[in-house]
Coordinates of C-alpha atoms in Angstrom, one line a residue:
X3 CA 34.2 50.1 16.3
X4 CA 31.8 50.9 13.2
X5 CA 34.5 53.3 12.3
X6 CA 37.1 50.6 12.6
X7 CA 34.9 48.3 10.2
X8 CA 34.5 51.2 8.0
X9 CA 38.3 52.6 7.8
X10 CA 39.3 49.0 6.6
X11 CA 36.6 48.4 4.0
X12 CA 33.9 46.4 5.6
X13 CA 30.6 48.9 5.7
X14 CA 28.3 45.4 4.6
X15 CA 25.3 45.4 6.8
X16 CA 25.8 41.9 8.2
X17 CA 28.9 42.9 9.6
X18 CA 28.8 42.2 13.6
X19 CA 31.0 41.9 16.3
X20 CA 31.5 38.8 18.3
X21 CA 29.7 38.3 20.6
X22 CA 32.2 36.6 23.3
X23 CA 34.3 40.1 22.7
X24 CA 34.5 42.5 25.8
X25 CA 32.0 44.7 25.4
X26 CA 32.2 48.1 23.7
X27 CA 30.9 50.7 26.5
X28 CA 33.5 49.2 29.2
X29 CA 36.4 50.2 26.7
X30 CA 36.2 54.2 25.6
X31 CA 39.6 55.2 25.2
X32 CA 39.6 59.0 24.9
X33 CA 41.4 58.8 21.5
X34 CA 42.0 56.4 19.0
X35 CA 44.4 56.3 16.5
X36 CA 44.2 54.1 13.0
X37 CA 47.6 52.9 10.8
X38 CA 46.7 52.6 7.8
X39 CA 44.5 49.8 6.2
X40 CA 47.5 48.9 3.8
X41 CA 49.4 47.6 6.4
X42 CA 47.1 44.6 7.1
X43 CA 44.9 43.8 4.1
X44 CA 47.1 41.7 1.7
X45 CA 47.4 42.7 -1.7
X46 CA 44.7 41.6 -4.0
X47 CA 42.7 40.0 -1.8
X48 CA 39.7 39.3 -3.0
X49 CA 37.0 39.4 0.2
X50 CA 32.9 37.7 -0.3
X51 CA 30.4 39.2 2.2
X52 CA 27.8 37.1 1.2
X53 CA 28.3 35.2 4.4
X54 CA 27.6 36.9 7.9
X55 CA 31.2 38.4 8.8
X56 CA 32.4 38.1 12.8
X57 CA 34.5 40.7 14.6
X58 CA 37.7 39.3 16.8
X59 CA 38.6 40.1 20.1
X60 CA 40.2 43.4 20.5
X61 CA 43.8 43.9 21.4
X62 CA 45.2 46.0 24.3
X63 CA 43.8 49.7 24.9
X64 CA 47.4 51.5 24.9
X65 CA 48.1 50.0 21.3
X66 CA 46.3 50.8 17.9
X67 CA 43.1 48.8 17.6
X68 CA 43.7 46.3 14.8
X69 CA 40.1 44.7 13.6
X70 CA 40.1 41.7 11.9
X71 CA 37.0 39.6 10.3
X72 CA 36.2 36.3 9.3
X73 CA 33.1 34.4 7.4
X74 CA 30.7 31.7 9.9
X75 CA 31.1 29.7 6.5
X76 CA 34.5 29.2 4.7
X77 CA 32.9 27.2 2.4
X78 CA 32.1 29.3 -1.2
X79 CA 29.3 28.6 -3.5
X80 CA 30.2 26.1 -6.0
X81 CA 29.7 27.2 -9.9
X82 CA 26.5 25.4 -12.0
X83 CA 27.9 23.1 -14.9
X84 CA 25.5 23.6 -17.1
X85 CA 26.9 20.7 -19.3
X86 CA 26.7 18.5 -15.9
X87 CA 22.8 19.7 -15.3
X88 CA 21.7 19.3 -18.6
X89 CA 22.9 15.3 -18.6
X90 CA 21.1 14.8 -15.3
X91 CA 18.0 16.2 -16.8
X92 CA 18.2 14.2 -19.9
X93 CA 19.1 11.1 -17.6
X94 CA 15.5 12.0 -15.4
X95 CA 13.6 11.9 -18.5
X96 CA 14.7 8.9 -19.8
X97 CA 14.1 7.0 -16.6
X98 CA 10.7 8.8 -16.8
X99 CA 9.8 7.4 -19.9
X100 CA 11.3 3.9 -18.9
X101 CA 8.9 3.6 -16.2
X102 CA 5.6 5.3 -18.3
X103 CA 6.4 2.3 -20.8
X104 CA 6.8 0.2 -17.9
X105 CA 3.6 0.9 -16.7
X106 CA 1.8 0.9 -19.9
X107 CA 3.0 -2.7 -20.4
X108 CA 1.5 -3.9 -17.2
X109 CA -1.7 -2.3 -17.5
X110 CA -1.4 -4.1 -21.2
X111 CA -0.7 -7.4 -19.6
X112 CA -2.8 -7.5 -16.4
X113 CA -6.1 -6.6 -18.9
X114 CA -5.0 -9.0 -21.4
X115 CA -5.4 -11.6 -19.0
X116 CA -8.8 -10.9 -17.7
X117 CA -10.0 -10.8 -21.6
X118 CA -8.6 -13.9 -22.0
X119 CA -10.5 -15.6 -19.4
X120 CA -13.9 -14.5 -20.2
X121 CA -13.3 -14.7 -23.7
X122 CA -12.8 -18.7 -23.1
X123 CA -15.7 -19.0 -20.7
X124 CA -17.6 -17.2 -23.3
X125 CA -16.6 -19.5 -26.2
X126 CA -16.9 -22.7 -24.2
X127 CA -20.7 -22.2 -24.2
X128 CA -21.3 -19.9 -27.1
X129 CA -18.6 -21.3 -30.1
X130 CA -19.5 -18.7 -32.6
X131 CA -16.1 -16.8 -32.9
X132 CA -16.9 -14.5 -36.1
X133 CA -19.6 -13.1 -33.7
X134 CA -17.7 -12.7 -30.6
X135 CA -15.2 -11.3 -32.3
X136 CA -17.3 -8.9 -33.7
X137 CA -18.9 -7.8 -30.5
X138 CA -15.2 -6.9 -29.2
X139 CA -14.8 -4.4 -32.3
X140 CA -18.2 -3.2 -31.8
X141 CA -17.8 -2.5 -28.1
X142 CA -14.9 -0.7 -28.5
X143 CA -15.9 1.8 -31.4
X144 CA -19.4 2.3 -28.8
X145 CA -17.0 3.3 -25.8
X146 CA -14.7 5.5 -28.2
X147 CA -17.6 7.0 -29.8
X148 CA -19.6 7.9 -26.5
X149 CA -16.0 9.2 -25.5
X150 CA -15.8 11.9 -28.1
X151 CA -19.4 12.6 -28.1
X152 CA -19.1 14.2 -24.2
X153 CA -14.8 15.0 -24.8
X154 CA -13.4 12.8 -22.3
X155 CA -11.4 12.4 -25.1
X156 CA -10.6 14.8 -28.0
X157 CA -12.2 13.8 -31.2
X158 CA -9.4 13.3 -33.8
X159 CA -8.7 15.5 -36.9
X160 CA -8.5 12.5 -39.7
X161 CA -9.1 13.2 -43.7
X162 CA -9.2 11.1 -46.7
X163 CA -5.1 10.6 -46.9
X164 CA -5.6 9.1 -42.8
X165 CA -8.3 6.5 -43.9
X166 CA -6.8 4.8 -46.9
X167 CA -3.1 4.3 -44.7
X168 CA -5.3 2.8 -42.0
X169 CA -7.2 0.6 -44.4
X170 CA -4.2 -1.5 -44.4
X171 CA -3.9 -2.1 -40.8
X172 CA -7.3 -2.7 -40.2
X173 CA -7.7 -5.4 -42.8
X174 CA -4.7 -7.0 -40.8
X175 CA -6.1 -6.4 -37.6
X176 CA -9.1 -8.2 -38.6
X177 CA -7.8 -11.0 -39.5
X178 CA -5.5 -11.4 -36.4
X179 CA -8.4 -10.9 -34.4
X180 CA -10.9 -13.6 -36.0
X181 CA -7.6 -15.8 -36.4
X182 CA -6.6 -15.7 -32.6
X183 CA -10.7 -16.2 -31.3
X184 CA -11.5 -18.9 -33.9
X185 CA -8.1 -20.5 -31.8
X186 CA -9.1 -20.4 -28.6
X187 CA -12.8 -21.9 -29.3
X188 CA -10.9 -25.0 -30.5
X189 CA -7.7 -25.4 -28.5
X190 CA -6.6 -24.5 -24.8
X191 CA -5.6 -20.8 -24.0
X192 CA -2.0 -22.0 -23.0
X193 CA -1.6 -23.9 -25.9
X194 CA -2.8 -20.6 -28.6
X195 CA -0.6 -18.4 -26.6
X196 CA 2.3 -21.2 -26.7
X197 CA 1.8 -20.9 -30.4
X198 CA 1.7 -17.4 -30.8
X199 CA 5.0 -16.7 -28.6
X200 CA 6.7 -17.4 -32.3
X201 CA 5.7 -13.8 -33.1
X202 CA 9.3 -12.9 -33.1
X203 CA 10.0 -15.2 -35.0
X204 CA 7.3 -13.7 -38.1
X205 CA 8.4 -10.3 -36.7
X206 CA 12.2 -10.7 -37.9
X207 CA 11.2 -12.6 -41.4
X208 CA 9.0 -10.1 -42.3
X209 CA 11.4 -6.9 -41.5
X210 CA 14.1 -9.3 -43.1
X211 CA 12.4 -9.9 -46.4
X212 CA 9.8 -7.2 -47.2
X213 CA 11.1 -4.5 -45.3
X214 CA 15.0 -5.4 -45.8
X215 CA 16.3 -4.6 -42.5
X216 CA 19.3 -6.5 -40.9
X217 CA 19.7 -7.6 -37.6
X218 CA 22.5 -9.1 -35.7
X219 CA 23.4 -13.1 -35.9
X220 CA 22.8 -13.2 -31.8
X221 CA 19.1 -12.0 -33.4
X222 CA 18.6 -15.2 -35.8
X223 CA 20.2 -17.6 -33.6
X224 CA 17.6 -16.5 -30.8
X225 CA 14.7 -17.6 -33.0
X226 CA 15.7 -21.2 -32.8
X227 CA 14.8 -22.4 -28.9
X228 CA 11.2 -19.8 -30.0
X229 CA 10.5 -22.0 -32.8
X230 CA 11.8 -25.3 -31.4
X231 CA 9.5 -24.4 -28.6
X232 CA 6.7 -23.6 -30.4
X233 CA 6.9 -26.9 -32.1
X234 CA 7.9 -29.1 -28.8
X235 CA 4.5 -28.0 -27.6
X236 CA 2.6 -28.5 -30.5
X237 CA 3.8 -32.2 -30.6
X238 CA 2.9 -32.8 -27.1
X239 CA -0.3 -31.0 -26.9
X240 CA -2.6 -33.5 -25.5
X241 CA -6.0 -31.8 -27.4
X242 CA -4.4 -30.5 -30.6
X243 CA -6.9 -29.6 -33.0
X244 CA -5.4 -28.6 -36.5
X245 CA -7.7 -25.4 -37.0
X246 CA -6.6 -24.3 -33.7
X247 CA -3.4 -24.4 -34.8
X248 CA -3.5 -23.0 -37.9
X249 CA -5.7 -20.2 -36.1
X250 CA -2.9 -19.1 -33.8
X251 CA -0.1 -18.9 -36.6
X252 CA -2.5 -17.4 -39.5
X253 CA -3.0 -14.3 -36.2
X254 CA 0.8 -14.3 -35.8
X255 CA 1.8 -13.1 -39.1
X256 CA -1.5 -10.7 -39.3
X257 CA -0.6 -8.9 -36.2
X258 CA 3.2 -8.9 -37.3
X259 CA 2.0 -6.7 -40.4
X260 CA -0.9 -4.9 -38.5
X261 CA 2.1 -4.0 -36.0
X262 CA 4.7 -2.8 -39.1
X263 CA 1.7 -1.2 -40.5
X264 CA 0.8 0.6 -37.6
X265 CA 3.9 2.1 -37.0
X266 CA 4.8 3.6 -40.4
X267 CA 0.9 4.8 -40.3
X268 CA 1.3 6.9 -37.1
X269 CA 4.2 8.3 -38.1
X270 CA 4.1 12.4 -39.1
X271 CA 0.2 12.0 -37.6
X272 CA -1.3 13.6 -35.0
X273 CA -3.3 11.4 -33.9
X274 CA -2.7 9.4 -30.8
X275 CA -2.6 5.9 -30.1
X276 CA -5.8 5.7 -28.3
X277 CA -7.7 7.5 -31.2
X278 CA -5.8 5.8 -33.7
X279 CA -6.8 2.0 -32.1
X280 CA -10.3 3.7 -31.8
X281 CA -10.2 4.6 -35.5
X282 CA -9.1 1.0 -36.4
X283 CA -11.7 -0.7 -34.5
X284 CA -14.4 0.9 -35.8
X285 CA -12.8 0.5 -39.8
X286 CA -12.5 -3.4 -38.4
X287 CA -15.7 -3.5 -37.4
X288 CA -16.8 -2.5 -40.8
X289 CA -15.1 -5.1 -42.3
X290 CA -15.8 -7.6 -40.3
X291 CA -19.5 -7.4 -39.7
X292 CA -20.4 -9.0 -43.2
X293 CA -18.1 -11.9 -43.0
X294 CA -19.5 -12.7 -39.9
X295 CA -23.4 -12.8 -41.4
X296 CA -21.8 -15.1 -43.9
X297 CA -20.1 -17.7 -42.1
X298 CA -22.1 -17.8 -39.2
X299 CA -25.9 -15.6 -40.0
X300 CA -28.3 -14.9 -37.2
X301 CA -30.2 -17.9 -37.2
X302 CA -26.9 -20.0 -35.4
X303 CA -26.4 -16.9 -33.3
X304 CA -30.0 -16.9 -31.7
X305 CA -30.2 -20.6 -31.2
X306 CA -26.5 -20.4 -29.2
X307 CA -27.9 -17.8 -27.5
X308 CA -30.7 -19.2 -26.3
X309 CA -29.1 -22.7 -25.0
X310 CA -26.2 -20.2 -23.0
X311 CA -28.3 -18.5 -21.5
X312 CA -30.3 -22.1 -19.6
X313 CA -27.0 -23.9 -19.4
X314 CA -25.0 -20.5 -17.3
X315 CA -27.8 -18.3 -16.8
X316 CA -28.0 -14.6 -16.9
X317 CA -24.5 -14.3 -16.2
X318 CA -23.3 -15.2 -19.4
X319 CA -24.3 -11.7 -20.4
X320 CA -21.7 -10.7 -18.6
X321 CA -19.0 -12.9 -19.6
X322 CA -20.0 -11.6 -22.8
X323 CA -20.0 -7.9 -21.9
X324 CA -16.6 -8.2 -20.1
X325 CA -15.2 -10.1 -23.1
X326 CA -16.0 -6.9 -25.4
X327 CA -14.7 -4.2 -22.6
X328 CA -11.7 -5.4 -21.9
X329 CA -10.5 -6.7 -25.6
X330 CA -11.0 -3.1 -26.3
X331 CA -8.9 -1.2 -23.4
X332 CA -6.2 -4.1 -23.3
X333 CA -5.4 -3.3 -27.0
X334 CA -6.1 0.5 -26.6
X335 CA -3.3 0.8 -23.8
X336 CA -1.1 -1.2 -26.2
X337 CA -1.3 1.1 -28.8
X338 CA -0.7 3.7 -26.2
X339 CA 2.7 2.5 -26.1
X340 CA 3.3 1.5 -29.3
X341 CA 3.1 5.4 -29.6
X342 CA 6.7 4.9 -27.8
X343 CA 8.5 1.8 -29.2
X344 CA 9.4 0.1 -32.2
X345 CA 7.0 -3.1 -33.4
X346 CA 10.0 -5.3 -32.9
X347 CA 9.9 -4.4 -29.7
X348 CA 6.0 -4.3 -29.4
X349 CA 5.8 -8.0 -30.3
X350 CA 8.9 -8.9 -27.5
X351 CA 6.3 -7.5 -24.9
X352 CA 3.6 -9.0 -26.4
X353 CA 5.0 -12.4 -26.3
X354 CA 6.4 -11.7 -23.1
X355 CA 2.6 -11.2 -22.0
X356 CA 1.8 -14.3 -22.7
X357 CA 3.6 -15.6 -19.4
X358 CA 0.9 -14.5 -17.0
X359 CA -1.7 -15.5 -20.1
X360 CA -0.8 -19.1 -20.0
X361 CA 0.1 -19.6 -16.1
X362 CA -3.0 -17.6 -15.2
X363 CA -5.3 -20.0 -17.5
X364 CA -3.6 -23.2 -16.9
X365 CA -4.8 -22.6 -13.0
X366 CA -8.3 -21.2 -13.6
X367 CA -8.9 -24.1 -16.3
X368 CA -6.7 -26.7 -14.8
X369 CA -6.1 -27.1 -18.0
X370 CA -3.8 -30.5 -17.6
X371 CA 0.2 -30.3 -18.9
X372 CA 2.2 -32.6 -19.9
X373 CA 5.9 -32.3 -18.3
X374 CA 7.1 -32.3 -22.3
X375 CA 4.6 -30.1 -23.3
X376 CA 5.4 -27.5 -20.2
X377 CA 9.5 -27.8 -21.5
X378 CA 8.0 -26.6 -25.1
X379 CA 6.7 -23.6 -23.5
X380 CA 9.8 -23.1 -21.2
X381 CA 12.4 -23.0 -24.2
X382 CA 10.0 -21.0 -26.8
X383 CA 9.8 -18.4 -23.4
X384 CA 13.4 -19.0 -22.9
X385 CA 14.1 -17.7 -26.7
X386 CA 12.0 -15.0 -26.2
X387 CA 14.2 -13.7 -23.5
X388 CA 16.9 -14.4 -25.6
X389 CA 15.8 -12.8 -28.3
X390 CA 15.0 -9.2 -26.4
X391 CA 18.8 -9.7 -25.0
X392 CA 20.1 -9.8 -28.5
X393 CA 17.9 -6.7 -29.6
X394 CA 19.2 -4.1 -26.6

């Protein structure tokens, strides 16, 4: 039977018999005689052994043995677009860095929420916002330079050029910062993040006028319920305070620029957005720190200090501690992503943010709302929404 196999053209190793066929040793015929192969293989036919290959019964002894074979699989490798595979990968990425941005805006979020908390508890019994703002820059810049000292993270590679772009940003990171903490020590959290959900609204005038980019009318006409919003809440804001106010739009435009800044600074840098938010906080902190001897000085410091510490106890060094940690690694992972988005979109998900800000202070504080001043809130959200819709 080998012989058979051979004669016709299948020598392949994995070439067998079948096994329900009558068995070889019963059936030796004392001569066999072959016809020729060209009498059953069809012309050009074109055989694959890559499968195993079964032998079929055999035919009576008197007559020539005819040996046929067939694959266990008919079915035949199917050819690699390379076009297709290439579009899947592409389409795996992308989803990839979907959900890394996804992730960095709840870590972003979640952390922005827990500064916000002790950040209030810290200023209802310590009302000194140059110096807690301060403290946030300066705990930041301790934890970044401790960082590179043992290379949990790498030390950046900065030069003259690096300092003077960042120079910029930090002077409006500064004054977004004081702008927002001097807000909250005079108004409720809900209410300065109510305010400052008009970002958008400074984001699109700014890239409008200075910048001269164009957007789409859906674009403009989504910055009316924002700002209508905004100002419904203001109105009905049952502790309004003017400087609050004033605080919370004075830190919108600053981090609108800081945010335009930032991006056109990281640009063709190698620095990352971790380093670079470290690099800004400690140039911050350097502006900063003399201000906040001038309007406030050491003497109003110590004497706040002193009546926190009998009115909440030694745990009001931790509010204060927290307050600095996590103002630090809420904006660090933010800059993390700004690495991956545009500032447009930045201040969408930073307004977005606000959502858990002012639901998640509202309950802690039972902070009262007025059914008006809850609508306000709604429709500024509402054009938020709106207004990310209209930027896709």
């Amino acid at each position: 039977m080998v012989l058979a196999a051979k004669q016709i053209g299948f020598s392949n190793p994995l070439l067998r018999r079948n096994p329900s066929s009558p068995s070889l040793t019963q059936r030796s015929p004392p001569s066999l005689s072959f016809p020729s192969t060209a009498a059953y293989l069809p012309k050009r036919t074109v055989l694959t052994l890559s499968k195993p290959l079964h032998l079929s019964s055999l035919t009576s002894s008197n007559s020539p043995v005819r040996c046929e074979a067939y694959e266990a699989d008919k079915s035949e490798p199917q050819p690699i677009d390379a076009a297709a595979a290439a579009e899947e990968t592409e389409t795996k990425s992308e989803a990839a860095k979907k959900l890394k941005i996804g992730v960095y805006f709840a870590t972003w979020w979640a952390l922005n929420v827990v500064f916000n908390i002790y950040n209030k508890k810290v200023l209802n019994a310590y009302p000194y916002p140059w110096l807690t703002s301060t403290l946030s820059l300066a705990a930041g810049s301790l934890m970044m330079l401790i960082s590179w000292a043992v290379g949990i993270v790498e030390t950046p590679k900065t030069d003259f050029d690096f300092w003077k772009t960042l120079f910029p940003v930090a002077v409006a990171h500064t004054i977004g910062h004081v702008a927002a903490t001097v807000s909250m020590s005079k108004v409720a959290v809900s209410f300065t993040h109510i305010i400052k959900s008009g970002e958008p609204a400074f984001s699109v005038l700014v890239s409008s006028f200075l910048l001269g980019e164009t957007f789409p009318a859906s674009v403009y006409l989504s910055l009316i319920p924002i700002i209508g919003g905004c100002a419904l809440s203001a109105l009905t804001e049952l502790n309004f305070n003017m400087t609050g106010f004033m605080g919370a739009m004075i830190s919108n435009l600053a981090f609108v620029f800081r945010n335009i800044f930032s991006k056109k600074g990281m640009k063709g840098k190698s620095v990352s957005g971790m380093n670079y938010y470290a690099c800004l906080s400690m140039l911050s902190l350097l502006i900063l720190t003399p201000f906040a001897f001038a309007v406030e000085g050491p003497q109003m410091w110590a004497d706040g200090w002193q009546k926190a510490l009998s009115d909440i106890g030694p745990q009001f060094v931790g509010w204060v501690a927290a307050q600095s940690v996590f103002y630090h690694l809420y904006n660090q992972v933010s800059y993390m992503s700004l690495d991956q988005i545009s500032p447009l979109t930045f201040s969408v998900g930073n307004t977005m943010k606000r959502i858990s800000v002012i639901v998640s202070s509202i309950i802690i504080f039972r902070t009262p709302v007025q059914p008006v001043n809850a609508l306000g809130a709604a429709i500024a959200i509402l054009g938020t929404f709106l207004y990310s819709q209209a930027k896709l």
